[in-house]
Coordinates of N, CA and C in Angstrom, one line a residue:
M1 N -7.4 -15.0 -28.0 CA -7.8 -14.8 -25.9 C -7.1 -13.2 -26.4
N2 N -7.9 -12.1 -25.5 CA -7.0 -10.3 -25.5 C -6.0 -10.1 -24.1
I3 N -5.1 -10.3 -24.4 CA -4.3 -10.3 -23.0 C -3.1 -9.4 -23.2
K4 N -3.5 -8.1 -22.4 CA -2.8 -6.9 -22.6 C -2.4 -7.2 -21.1
V5 N -0.7 -6.9 -21.1 CA -0.2 -7.1 -19.7 C 1.2 -5.5 -20.0
L6 N 0.1 -4.4 -18.7 CA 0.7 -3.3 -18.9 C 2.4 -3.6 -18.3
V7 N 3.2 -3.0 -18.5 CA 4.7 -2.6 -18.0 C 4.8 -1.2 -17.1
A8 N 5.1 -1.6 -16.1 CA 4.7 -0.1 -15.3 C 6.0 0.5 -15.5
V9 N 6.2 1.7 -16.0 CA 8.1 1.9 -16.1 C 7.6 3.7 -15.8
H10 N 9.2 4.6 -16.0 CA 8.7 6.1 -15.5 C 10.3 6.5 -15.9
K11 N 10.8 5.7 -17.2 CA 11.8 6.1 -17.5 C 11.3 5.8 -18.5
N12 N 12.6 6.3 -19.8 CA 12.6 5.3 -21.2 C 13.5 4.8 -20.8
Y13 N 12.9 3.4 -21.9 CA 13.6 2.1 -21.4 C 13.2 0.9 -22.6
A14 N 14.3 0.4 -23.1 CA 14.1 -1.5 -23.8 C 12.8 -1.8 -23.1
M15 N 11.6 -2.4 -24.2 CA 10.4 -3.0 -24.3 C 10.4 -4.1 -24.5
P16 N 9.4 -5.0 -24.5 CA 9.3 -6.1 -25.2 C 8.7 -5.9 -26.6
S17 N 9.2 -6.7 -27.4 CA 8.5 -6.4 -28.9 C 6.9 -7.4 -29.1
D18 N 6.6 -8.7 -28.1 CA 5.4 -8.3 -28.0 C 4.5 -7.7 -28.2
P19 N 3.6 -7.6 -28.7 CA 2.6 -6.7 -28.6 C 1.1 -6.8 -27.6
M20 N 1.7 -8.3 -27.0 CA 0.6 -8.0 -24.9 C 0.8 -7.6 -24.6
Y21 N 2.5 -6.7 -24.6 CA 2.8 -6.0 -23.9 C 2.4 -4.4 -23.2
L22 N 1.9 -3.7 -23.2 CA 1.9 -2.3 -23.2 C 2.7 -1.7 -22.4
P23 N 3.3 -0.7 -22.1 CA 3.9 -0.3 -21.3 C 3.5 1.1 -20.7
V24 N 3.3 1.5 -19.8 CA 2.6 2.8 -19.6 C 3.3 3.1 -18.2
F25 N 3.5 4.5 -18.8 CA 4.5 5.6 -18.1 C 3.7 6.1 -16.5
V26 N 4.3 5.1 -15.6 CA 3.2 5.8 -14.3 C 3.8 7.1 -13.8
G27 N 3.0 8.0 -12.9 CA 2.8 9.4 -12.6 C 3.6 10.2 -13.6
K28 N 2.1 10.1 -15.3 CA 2.8 10.7 -16.1 C 1.8 12.6 -15.6
D29 N 1.2 12.5 -14.7 CA 0.5 13.7 -14.4 C 1.3 14.3 -13.4
L30 N 2.7 14.2 -12.7 CA 3.0 14.8 -12.2 C 4.8 14.9 -12.7
H31 N 4.7 13.9 -14.1 CA 5.7 14.3 -14.6 C 5.7 14.2 -16.9
P32 N 4.7 15.5 -16.8 CA 4.2 15.3 -18.1 C 5.5 15.9 -19.4
D33 N 6.5 15.9 -19.2 CA 7.6 16.2 -20.3 C 8.5 14.9 -20.3
V34 N 8.6 13.9 -19.5 CA 9.6 13.7 -19.6 C 9.4 12.4 -20.7
N35 N 8.4 11.6 -20.7 CA 8.2 10.3 -22.2 C 7.3 10.7 -22.6
D36 N 6.6 10.9 -23.9 CA 5.7 10.9 -25.2 C 5.6 10.6 -25.9
T37 N 6.1 8.6 -25.8 CA 6.2 7.6 -26.3 C 5.3 6.3 -25.6
F38 N 5.7 6.6 -24.4 CA 5.0 5.4 -23.8 C 2.8 6.3 -23.2
Q39 N 2.1 4.9 -23.2 CA 0.5 5.1 -22.8 C 0.9 6.0 -20.8
G40 N 0.8 6.6 -21.6 CA 0.7 7.4 -20.2 C -0.9 6.8 -18.6
D41 N -0.5 6.6 -17.4 CA -1.6 6.9 -16.9 C -2.6 7.5 -16.2
N42 N -2.1 8.6 -17.2 CA -2.9 10.0 -16.8 C -4.4 10.3 -17.7
T43 N -4.8 9.0 -18.2 CA -5.9 9.6 -19.2 C -7.0 8.9 -19.1
G44 N -8.5 8.8 -19.2 CA -9.8 8.6 -18.8 C -9.7 8.6 -17.3
D45 N -10.3 7.8 -16.7 CA -10.3 7.6 -15.5 C -9.2 6.9 -14.6
N46 N -8.2 8.0 -13.9 CA -7.1 7.6 -13.2 C -6.5 8.2 -12.1
I47 N -5.6 7.6 -11.0 CA -5.7 7.4 -10.2 C -3.3 8.1 -10.3
S48 N -3.4 8.8 -11.8 CA -1.5 9.1 -11.8 C -1.1 10.4 -11.0
K49 N -1.6 11.1 -10.4 CA -1.8 12.0 -8.9 C -1.0 11.6 -8.4
K50 N -1.7 10.4 -7.6 CA -1.1 9.7 -6.5 C -0.4 8.3 -6.2
N51 N 0.4 8.6 -7.3 CA 2.1 7.3 -8.5 C 2.9 7.6 -7.0
A52 N 3.4 8.8 -6.4 CA 3.8 8.4 -5.9 C 3.9 8.2 -4.3
H53 N 2.6 7.7 -4.1 CA 2.1 6.9 -3.1 C 1.5 5.6 -3.1
Y54 N 1.4 5.7 -4.9 CA 0.8 4.2 -5.1 C 1.7 3.3 -5.5
N55 N 2.5 3.9 -6.1 CA 3.8 3.0 -7.3 C 2.4 2.5 -8.3
E56 N 3.6 1.1 -9.0 CA 2.5 0.6 -10.3 C 1.0 0.5 -9.9
L57 N 0.6 0.9 -8.6 CA -0.5 0.2 -9.3 C -1.1 1.4 -9.4
T58 N -1.0 2.8 -10.3 CA -1.6 3.7 -11.0 C -1.9 3.5 -12.9
A59 N -0.9 2.5 -12.9 CA -0.9 1.7 -14.2 C -2.2 0.8 -14.0
L60 N -2.0 0.1 -13.2 CA -2.7 -1.1 -12.7 C -4.3 -0.6 -12.5
Y61 N -5.0 0.6 -12.2 CA -6.0 1.4 -12.1 C -6.0 1.4 -13.2
W62 N -5.5 1.8 -14.1 CA -5.4 2.6 -15.2 C -6.0 1.6 -16.2
G63 N -5.8 0.1 -16.5 CA -5.7 -0.1 -16.8 C -7.0 -0.8 -16.7
W64 N -7.3 -1.3 -15.5 CA -8.7 -1.9 -15.1 C -10.0 -1.1 -15.6
K65 N -9.6 0.4 -15.3 CA -11.1 0.9 -16.0 C -10.8 1.9 -17.1
N66 N -9.8 1.4 -17.9 CA -9.7 1.8 -19.8 C -9.7 1.3 -20.5
L67 N -9.2 -0.2 -20.5 CA -9.1 -1.2 -21.4 C -10.2 -2.3 -21.1
P68 N -11.7 -1.8 -21.1 CA -12.9 -2.9 -20.7 C -13.0 -3.7 -22.1
D69 N -12.0 -4.1 -22.5 CA -12.8 -5.5 -23.8 C -11.1 -6.3 -23.3
V70 N -10.6 -6.4 -22.8 CA -9.6 -7.1 -22.6 C -10.1 -8.4 -22.1
D71 N -9.9 -9.6 -22.6 CA -10.3 -11.2 -21.3 C -9.2 -11.1 -20.7
A72 N -7.8 -10.6 -20.4 CA -7.0 -10.8 -19.5 C -5.7 -9.5 -19.5
L73 N -5.8 -9.0 -18.2 CA -5.1 -7.9 -17.7 C -4.0 -8.7 -17.1
G74 N -2.6 -8.0 -16.7 CA -1.9 -8.0 -16.5 C -0.8 -6.9 -16.1
L75 N 0.0 -7.0 -15.1 CA 1.0 -6.0 -14.4 C 2.6 -6.6 -14.0
V76 N 3.3 -5.8 -14.9 CA 4.7 -6.7 -14.5 C 5.7 -4.9 -14.6
H77 N 6.6 -5.1 -14.0 CA 7.8 -3.6 -14.5 C 8.3 -3.9 -15.1
Y78 N 8.7 -2.4 -15.6 CA 10.0 -2.2 -16.9 C 11.7 -3.1 -16.4
R79 N 12.0 -3.4 -15.5 CA 13.0 -4.3 -14.7 C 12.5 -5.8 -14.5
R80 N 11.3 -6.0 -14.6 CA 10.6 -7.6 -14.4 C 9.9 -8.3 -14.6
Y81 N 9.9 -8.8 -15.2 CA 9.0 -10.1 -16.1 C 8.8 -11.9 -15.5
F82 N 7.6 -11.6 -15.9 CA 7.3 -13.5 -15.6 C 8.1 -13.9 -17.3
S83 N 8.5 -15.6 -16.7 CA 9.5 -15.7 -17.6 C 9.3 -17.5 -17.5
L84 N 9.1 -17.8 -18.5 CA 8.9 -19.7 -18.2 C 10.6 -20.1 -18.5
H85 N 11.9 -19.4 -18.8 CA 13.2 -19.5 -18.8 C 13.8 -18.5 -17.8
H86 N 15.1 -18.9 -17.6 CA 15.6 -18.1 -16.4 C 16.6 -16.3 -17.3
D87 N 17.0 -16.7 -18.1 CA 17.5 -15.7 -19.2 C 17.0 -14.3 -18.7
K88 N 18.3 -13.3 -18.7 CA 17.3 -12.3 -18.9 C 17.7 -11.4 -20.2
D89 N 16.3 -11.8 -21.0 CA 16.5 -11.3 -22.3 C 14.8 -10.9 -22.8
L90 N 14.5 -9.8 -22.9 CA 12.9 -9.5 -23.2 C 12.7 -10.3 -24.7
S91 N 13.2 -10.9 -24.9 CA 12.9 -11.9 -26.2 C 12.7 -13.6 -25.7
K92 N 12.6 -13.4 -24.4 CA 12.6 -14.5 -23.8 C 11.4 -14.2 -22.8
V93 N 11.2 -13.0 -22.6 CA 10.0 -13.2 -21.4 C 8.2 -13.7 -21.5
L94 N 7.5 -14.1 -20.6 CA 6.3 -14.5 -21.6 C 5.8 -14.0 -22.5
S95 N 5.5 -15.1 -23.6 CA 5.0 -14.6 -24.9 C 3.8 -14.8 -24.6
T96 N 2.6 -13.9 -25.8 CA 1.4 -14.0 -25.7 C 0.7 -15.6 -25.9
A97 N 1.5 -16.5 -26.5 CA 1.4 -17.8 -26.2 C 1.5 -18.9 -24.8
E98 N 2.3 -18.2 -24.8 CA 3.1 -18.9 -23.7 C 1.7 -18.4 -22.3
A99 N 1.5 -17.1 -22.4 CA 0.4 -17.0 -21.8 C -1.3 -17.9 -21.9
E100 N -1.5 -17.3 -23.1 CA -2.6 -18.2 -23.8 C -2.9 -19.4 -23.2
N101 N -1.7 -20.0 -22.8 CA -1.7 -21.9 -22.5 C -2.1 -21.7 -21.6
L102 N -1.6 -21.2 -20.5 CA -1.4 -21.1 -19.4 C -2.8 -20.5 -18.3
L103 N -3.3 -20.0 -19.5 CA -4.5 -19.4 -19.0 C -6.0 -20.2 -19.6
K104 N -5.4 -21.4 -20.2 CA -6.1 -22.0 -20.9 C -6.8 -23.5 -19.4
D105 N -6.1 -23.4 -18.1 CA -5.9 -23.9 -17.2 C -6.8 -23.6 -15.6
H106 N -5.8 -22.0 -15.3 CA -6.0 -21.0 -14.8 C -7.1 -19.6 -15.4
D107 N -6.9 -19.0 -14.0 CA -7.6 -17.9 -13.9 C -6.6 -16.7 -13.8
I108 N -5.4 -17.3 -12.6 CA -4.9 -16.0 -12.6 C -3.0 -16.8 -12.7
I109 N -2.5 -15.8 -13.1 CA -0.9 -16.5 -13.3 C 0.1 -15.2 -12.3
L110 N 0.4 -15.8 -11.5 CA 1.2 -14.6 -10.5 C 2.9 -15.0 -10.7
P111 N 3.6 -14.5 -9.6 CA 5.2 -14.7 -9.7 C 5.7 -15.9 -8.4
K112 N 6.2 -16.5 -8.5 CA 7.3 -17.5 -7.7 C 7.0 -16.6 -6.3
Q113 N 6.4 -16.9 -5.2 CA 6.1 -17.0 -3.9 C 8.0 -16.2 -3.6
R114 N 8.1 -15.2 -2.7 CA 9.5 -14.8 -2.2 C 9.5 -15.4 -0.9
N115 N 10.4 -16.3 -0.6 CA 9.9 -16.4 1.0 C 11.1 -15.8 1.4
Y116 N 10.8 -15.3 3.0 CA 11.8 -15.2 3.8 C 12.4 -16.2 4.4
F117 N 11.7 -16.7 5.1 CA 12.8 -18.4 5.9 C 12.3 -18.0 7.8
I118 N 13.3 -16.5 7.8 CA 13.3 -16.5 8.9 C 12.8 -15.3 9.4
E119 N 11.9 -15.2 8.7 CA 11.0 -14.2 9.7 C 9.3 -14.2 8.8
T120 N 8.7 -13.3 9.8 CA 7.1 -13.4 8.6 C 6.7 -12.4 7.8
N121 N 5.7 -12.2 7.1 CA 5.5 -11.4 6.2 C 5.3 -10.1 7.0
E122 N 4.8 -10.3 7.7 CA 4.7 -9.0 9.1 C 5.4 -8.0 9.2
S123 N 6.7 -9.5 10.2 CA 7.7 -8.8 11.3 C 8.6 -8.1 9.8
H124 N 8.3 -9.0 8.8 CA 9.4 -8.4 7.5 C 8.7 -6.6 7.4
Y125 N 7.4 -6.1 7.1 CA 7.1 -5.4 7.2 C 7.7 -4.5 8.4
L126 N 7.2 -4.7 9.4 CA 7.8 -3.7 10.2 C 9.0 -3.5 10.3
H127 N 9.5 -4.5 9.7 CA 11.1 -4.0 10.4 C 11.7 -3.2 9.1
V128 N 11.0 -3.4 8.1 CA 10.9 -2.4 6.7 C 10.6 -0.9 7.2
H129 N 9.1 -1.3 6.8 CA 8.5 0.5 6.9 C 8.1 0.8 8.3
E130 N 7.0 2.0 7.9 CA 6.3 2.6 9.1 C 5.5 1.7 9.6
H131 N 5.1 1.9 11.1 CA 3.9 0.6 11.1 C 2.6 1.2 11.6
E132 N 2.5 1.9 11.4 CA 0.4 2.3 11.5 C -0.2 1.8 10.0
P133 N 0.4 2.1 9.0 CA -0.3 1.5 7.4 C -1.0 0.4 8.2
L134 N 0.2 -0.6 8.3 CA -0.3 -2.1 8.6 C -1.4 -2.3 9.6
E135 N -0.9 -1.7 10.2 CA -2.4 -1.5 12.1 C -4.0 -1.1 11.3
V136 N -4.2 0.0 10.2 CA -4.9 0.3 9.6 C -5.1 0.3 9.2
T137 N -4.5 -0.8 8.3 CA -5.0 -1.7 6.8 C -5.5 -2.7 8.0
R138 N -5.3 -3.2 9.3 CA -5.6 -4.8 10.0 C -7.2 -4.0 10.3
E139 N -7.0 -2.6 11.0 CA -8.6 -2.2 11.2 C -9.3 -2.2 10.2
V140 N -8.9 -1.6 9.6 CA -10.2 -1.6 8.1 C -11.0 -3.1 7.4
I141 N -10.0 -4.1 7.5 CA -10.5 -5.2 7.3 C -11.3 -6.2 8.3
N142 N -11.1 -5.8 9.6 CA -11.7 -5.7 10.2 C -13.2 -6.1 10.8
K143 N -13.2 -3.9 10.3 CA -14.4 -3.3 10.5 C -15.1 -3.5 9.0
K144 N -14.3 -3.3 7.8 CA -15.5 -3.2 6.4 C -15.4 -4.2 5.5
Y145 N -14.2 -5.4 5.8 CA -14.6 -6.7 5.2 C -13.7 -7.8 6.3
P146 N -14.8 -7.8 6.8 CA -14.7 -9.2 8.1 C -14.6 -10.6 8.0
A147 N -14.9 -10.9 6.4 CA -14.4 -11.7 5.9 C -13.5 -12.0 5.3
Y148 N -12.9 -11.4 5.3 CA -11.2 -11.1 4.9 C -10.2 -11.2 6.0
A149 N -10.6 -11.2 7.3 CA -9.6 -11.0 8.9 C -8.8 -11.9 9.2
K150 N -9.1 -13.3 8.6 CA -8.1 -14.2 9.0 C -7.3 -14.6 7.4
S151 N -8.0 -14.5 6.4 CA -7.3 -14.7 5.3 C -5.9 -12.9 5.5
F152 N -6.1 -12.4 6.0 CA -5.5 -11.5 6.1 C -3.9 -11.7 7.5
E153 N -4.4 -12.4 8.0 CA -4.1 -12.7 9.5 C -2.9 -13.7 9.0
T154 N -4.0 -15.3 8.2 CA -2.7 -16.0 7.7 C -1.7 -15.8 7.1
V155 N -1.9 -14.4 5.7 CA -0.5 -14.2 5.2 C 0.4 -13.4 6.2
M156 N 0.0 -12.5 7.5 CA 0.4 -11.5 8.2 C 1.5 -13.2 8.6
K157 N 1.2 -14.0 8.9 CA 2.0 -15.5 9.7 C 2.8 -15.8 8.9
R158 N 2.6 -15.9 7.8 CA 3.2 -16.8 6.6 C 4.7 -16.2 6.7
T159 N 6.2 -16.7 6.3 CA 7.1 -16.7 5.7 C 7.6 -15.9 4.3
K160 N 6.2 -16.6 3.4 CA 6.1 -16.0 1.8 C 4.9 -15.6 1.3
A161 N 5.0 -14.6 0.5 CA 4.3 -14.4 -0.5 C 4.1 -14.6 -1.5
H162 N 3.2 -13.9 -2.5 CA 3.8 -13.2 -3.7 C 4.0 -12.0 -3.9
Y163 N 4.8 -11.2 -4.2 CA 5.6 -10.4 -4.0 C 5.2 -9.4 -5.1
F164 N 5.6 -7.9 -5.3 CA 5.6 -7.2 -6.5 C 4.9 -6.7 -7.8
N165 N 3.4 -6.8 -6.5 CA 2.4 -6.6 -7.2 C 2.3 -7.0 -8.6
M166 N 2.8 -8.2 -9.2 CA 3.0 -8.7 -10.3 C 1.6 -10.0 -10.4
M167 N 0.9 -9.7 -11.5 CA 0.1 -11.4 -11.8 C -0.2 -10.4 -13.2
I168 N -1.5 -11.8 -13.9 CA -2.1 -11.5 -15.2 C -3.0 -12.4 -14.6
M169 N -4.5 -11.2 -14.9 CA -5.5 -12.3 -14.0 C -7.0 -12.3 -15.5
K170 N -7.7 -13.2 -15.4 CA -9.0 -13.1 -16.3 C -9.7 -12.1 -15.5
K171 N -10.6 -11.7 -16.5 CA -11.6 -10.0 -16.5 C -12.3 -10.0 -15.0
Q172 N -12.7 -11.5 -15.0 CA -14.0 -11.5 -13.8 C -12.6 -11.2 -12.7
P173 N -12.0 -12.0 -12.4 CA -11.4 -12.3 -10.9 C -10.5 -10.3 -11.0
L174 N -10.3 -10.2 -11.8 CA -9.3 -9.0 -12.1 C -10.3 -7.5 -11.9
D175 N -11.8 -8.1 -12.0 CA -12.6 -6.6 -11.5 C -12.8 -6.9 -10.1
E176 N -13.4 -8.0 -9.7 CA -13.1 -8.1 -8.1 C -11.7 -7.6 -7.6
Y177 N -10.9 -8.3 -7.4 CA -10.2 -7.9 -6.7 C -9.4 -6.6 -6.6
C178 N -9.4 -5.9 -8.1 CA -9.4 -4.2 -8.1 C -10.3 -3.3 -7.3
T179 N -11.5 -4.0 -7.5 CA -12.4 -3.1 -6.7 C -12.3 -3.7 -5.2
W180 N -12.1 -4.6 -4.8 CA -11.5 -4.7 -3.2 C -10.6 -4.1 -2.7
L181 N -9.6 -4.0 -3.9 CA -8.1 -3.8 -3.3 C -7.6 -1.9 -3.4
F182 N -8.6 -1.7 -4.4 CA -9.1 0.6 -4.3 C -9.3 0.8 -3.2
D183 N -10.5 -0.5 -3.1 CA -11.1 0.5 -1.3 C -10.8 0.0 -0.3
V184 N -10.3 -1.1 -0.2 CA -9.3 -1.2 0.9 C -8.6 -0.1 0.9
L185 N -7.4 0.2 0.5 CA -6.1 1.0 0.1 C -7.2 2.8 0.5
G186 N -8.0 3.0 -0.2 CA -8.8 4.6 -0.3 C -9.7 4.3 1.4
E187 N -9.9 3.7 2.1 CA -10.2 3.6 3.5 C -8.9 3.5 4.1
V188 N -7.7 3.1 4.0 CA -6.8 3.4 4.8 C -5.6 4.6 4.4
E189 N -5.9 5.2 3.0 CA -5.3 6.4 3.2 C -6.4 7.5 3.8
K190 N -7.6 7.2 4.2 CA -8.7 8.6 4.7 C -8.3 8.3 6.4
R191 N -7.0 7.5 7.0 CA -7.4 7.3 7.9 C -5.7 7.2 8.5
I192 N -5.1 7.7 7.7 CA -3.4 7.6 7.8 C -3.0 9.3 7.1
D193 N -2.0 9.7 8.5 CA -1.2 10.7 7.6 C 0.6 10.9 7.5
Y194 N 0.7 10.5 6.3 CA 1.9 10.0 5.7 C 2.9 11.3 5.1
S195 N 2.4 12.4 5.4 CA 2.9 13.5 5.1 C 4.8 13.7 5.2
N196 N 4.6 13.3 6.5 CA 6.1 13.6 7.5 C 6.8 12.6 7.0
Y197 N 6.4 11.0 6.5 CA 7.4 10.0 5.9 C 8.5 10.7 4.5
T198 N 9.5 9.5 4.8 CA 10.8 10.0 4.1 C 9.3 10.1 2.7
P199 N 10.5 10.1 1.7 CA 9.9 10.2 0.3 C 9.7 8.2 -0.1
Y200 N 10.8 7.1 0.5 CA 10.3 6.0 0.2 C 9.2 5.9 0.9
E201 N 9.1 6.1 2.5 CA 8.4 5.8 3.8 C 6.2 5.9 2.7
Q202 N 6.4 6.8 1.4 CA 4.8 7.8 1.3 C 4.5 7.2 0.0
R203 N 5.1 5.9 -0.7 CA 4.8 4.6 -1.3 C 4.0 3.7 -1.0
V204 N 3.5 4.1 -0.2 CA 2.9 3.4 1.4 C 1.9 2.2 0.6
F205 N 1.1 2.6 0.0 CA 0.0 2.1 -0.5 C 0.5 1.0 -1.6
G206 N 1.7 1.2 -1.9 CA 2.1 -0.2 -3.0 C 2.6 -0.9 -2.1
F207 N 3.7 -0.9 -1.0 CA 4.0 -1.6 -0.3 C 3.0 -2.1 0.5
L208 N 1.8 -2.2 1.1 CA 0.5 -2.6 1.7 C 0.0 -3.5 0.6
S209 N -0.5 -2.9 -0.7 CA -0.6 -4.0 -1.8 C 0.3 -5.7 -1.9
E210 N 0.6 -5.5 -1.4 CA 2.1 -6.5 -2.3 C 1.1 -7.7 -0.7
L211 N 1.2 -7.1 0.4 CA 0.1 -8.7 1.2 C -1.4 -8.3 0.7
L212 N -2.3 -7.5 0.2 CA -3.2 -7.8 0.2 C -3.6 -8.6 -1.0
L213 N -2.4 -8.5 -1.7 CA -3.1 -9.4 -2.9 C -3.1 -11.3 -2.5
D214 N -2.1 -11.8 -1.6 CA -2.7 -12.9 -1.0 C -3.7 -13.5 0.1
T215 N -4.1 -11.7 0.4 CA -4.8 -12.2 1.3 C -7.1 -12.2 0.0
W216 N -6.1 -11.8 -0.7 CA -7.6 -11.7 -1.4 C -7.8 -13.2 -2.0
L217 N -6.9 -13.7 -2.6 CA -6.3 -14.5 -3.2 C -7.1 -16.1 -2.1
G218 N -6.8 -15.5 -0.6 CA -7.0 -16.3 -0.4 C -8.8 -16.7 0.6
C219 N -9.2 -15.7 0.1 CA -10.8 -16.3 0.2 C -11.4 -16.6 -1.3
H220 N -10.5 -16.5 -2.1 CA -11.4 -17.3 -3.4 C -10.8 -18.4 -4.3
P221 N -10.8 -19.2 -3.3 CA -10.3 -20.8 -3.5 C -11.2 -20.9 -5.4
E222 N -12.1 -19.9 -5.6 CA -12.8 -20.7 -6.7 C -12.1 -20.0 -8.3
Y223 N -10.7 -20.0 -7.8 CA -10.2 -19.3 -8.7 C -8.8 -20.2 -8.8
R224 N -8.4 -20.6 -10.6 CA -7.3 -21.5 -10.4 C -5.8 -20.5 -10.7
T225 N -5.4 -20.7 -9.8 CA -4.4 -20.0 -10.4 C -2.4 -20.6 -10.5
V226 N -1.8 -19.9 -11.3 CA -0.4 -20.5 -11.0 C 0.7 -19.8 -11.2
D227 N 1.9 -21.0 -10.3 CA 3.2 -19.5 -10.1 C 4.3 -19.8 -11.6
V228 N 4.5 -18.8 -12.1 CA 5.3 -18.5 -13.0 C 6.3 -18.0 -12.1
N229 N 7.8 -18.2 -13.4 CA 8.8 -18.2 -12.7 C 9.3 -16.6 -13.1
Y230 N 10.3 -15.8 -12.5 CA 10.4 -13.7 -13.1 C 12.1 -14.0 -13.1
V231 N 11.6 -13.2 -13.9 CA 12.8 -12.8 -14.1 C 13.2 -10.9 -13.6
F232 N 14.9 -10.2 -13.2 CA 15.1 -9.1 -13.2 C 16.4 -9.6 -13.7
M233 N 15.5 -8.0 -15.2 CA 16.9 -7.6 -16.0 C 18.3 -7.0 -15.8
E234 N 18.3 -6.7 -14.5 CA 19.2 -5.7 -14.5 C 20.4 -7.0 -13.2
K235 N 21.1 -6.5 -13.1 CA 22.2 -7.5 -12.5 C 21.5 -6.8 -10.8
Q236 N 21.6 -7.6 -9.7 CA 21.5 -7.7 -8.2 C 22.7 -7.8 -7.2
N237 N 23.3 -6.9 -6.1 CA 24.0 -7.0 -5.4 C 23.9 -8.2 -4.3
W238 N 23.7 -9.2 -4.5 CA 23.4 -10.3 -3.6 C 23.5 -9.8 -2.2
L239 N 25.2 -9.3 -2.0 CA 25.7 -9.6 -0.7 C 24.9 -8.1 -0.8
L240 N 25.0 -7.0 -0.9 CA 24.5 -6.0 -0.2 C 23.2 -6.0 -0.1
K241 N 22.6 -6.8 -0.3 CA 21.0 -6.8 -0.5 C 20.5 -7.7 1.2
G242 N 21.2 -8.7 1.1 CA 20.8 -9.7 2.3 C 21.8 -8.9 3.5
G243 N 23.4 -7.5 3.2 CA 23.0 -7.3 4.5 C 22.7 -6.1 5.2
K244 N 22.0 -6.0 4.1 CA 20.2 -4.2 4.4 C 19.5 -5.3 5.1
F245 N 19.0 -6.6 4.7 CA 18.5 -7.6 5.1 C 18.7 -7.6 6.7
L246 N 19.6 -8.0 7.0 CA 20.4 -8.7 8.0 C 20.3 -7.6 9.4
K247 N 20.3 -6.5 8.5 CA 21.1 -5.2 9.3 C 19.3 -4.8 9.9
R248 N 18.6 -4.8 8.7 CA 16.6 -4.0 9.2 C 16.6 -5.5 10.7
K249 N 16.7 -6.4 10.1 CA 16.8 -7.8 11.1 C 16.6 -7.3 12.8
I250 N 18.5 -6.5 12.7 CA 18.9 -6.8 14.0 C 18.4 -5.6 14.6
M251 N 18.0 -4.2 13.9 CA 18.2 -2.9 14.1 C 16.8 -1.8 14.0
G252 N 16.1 -2.6 13.2 CA 14.5 -2.6 12.7 C 14.6 -1.3 12.1
H253 N 13.4 -0.6 11.9 CA 12.7 -0.2 10.7 C 13.5 1.2 11.5
G254 N 13.8 2.4 10.1 CA 14.7 3.7 10.7 C 16.1 3.4 10.4
E255 N 16.6 2.3 10.5 CA 18.2 1.9 11.1 C 18.7 1.3 9.5
H256 N 18.2 2.0 8.7 CA 19.2 1.5 7.2 C 18.9 2.4 6.3

């Protein structure tokens, strides 16, 4: 089985040795001189110039458009990988053999869901990000893809979701998902002015897509999914992250 898992990266960094993984330097058109080792996201059909707004999705778009011979395509991050273990070790991330085994009985591999417990996906988004893009996304789905409206609202009301834009999909669901996703985001992009957002908030389409994955999945029960553990390769200050989470919950967007 020909599986490629793209590793979205924006600087020089250690990579897994398993040939299934393909490091893709995102935003290569914006930073042409930073790295000449990794595959750039600016060849063939690409949206590399939009990386500041689409985040790791520029790698996903590149792989979708330029790797037509794969049986399955995935996306992970240079610091976050699927793993059947809990070790922060590049040699123990999901292997080709493990991925092939999972895809024997499933069509899509997803990261374990992140649960916010005390707030919904919608309230969390609104506490952290600009509000307009989410409302415009709702409008776009209601108008152009009304069959997905119920699933969108279900995801908004849940406290957990498959975050991080991580997945490994067989070719057919990947093509269907990417066609839908980039069309929805493209419509939202036409309708909002994010030029005055902070640099962080200008990554808006990468943030929105984290909620759109589960929206799309909710309308495609024909595809069999499996949730897999993921590991973050660097140390995390959970006390600091928890403090910021509670501050946003109390003080709202813009007060962090």
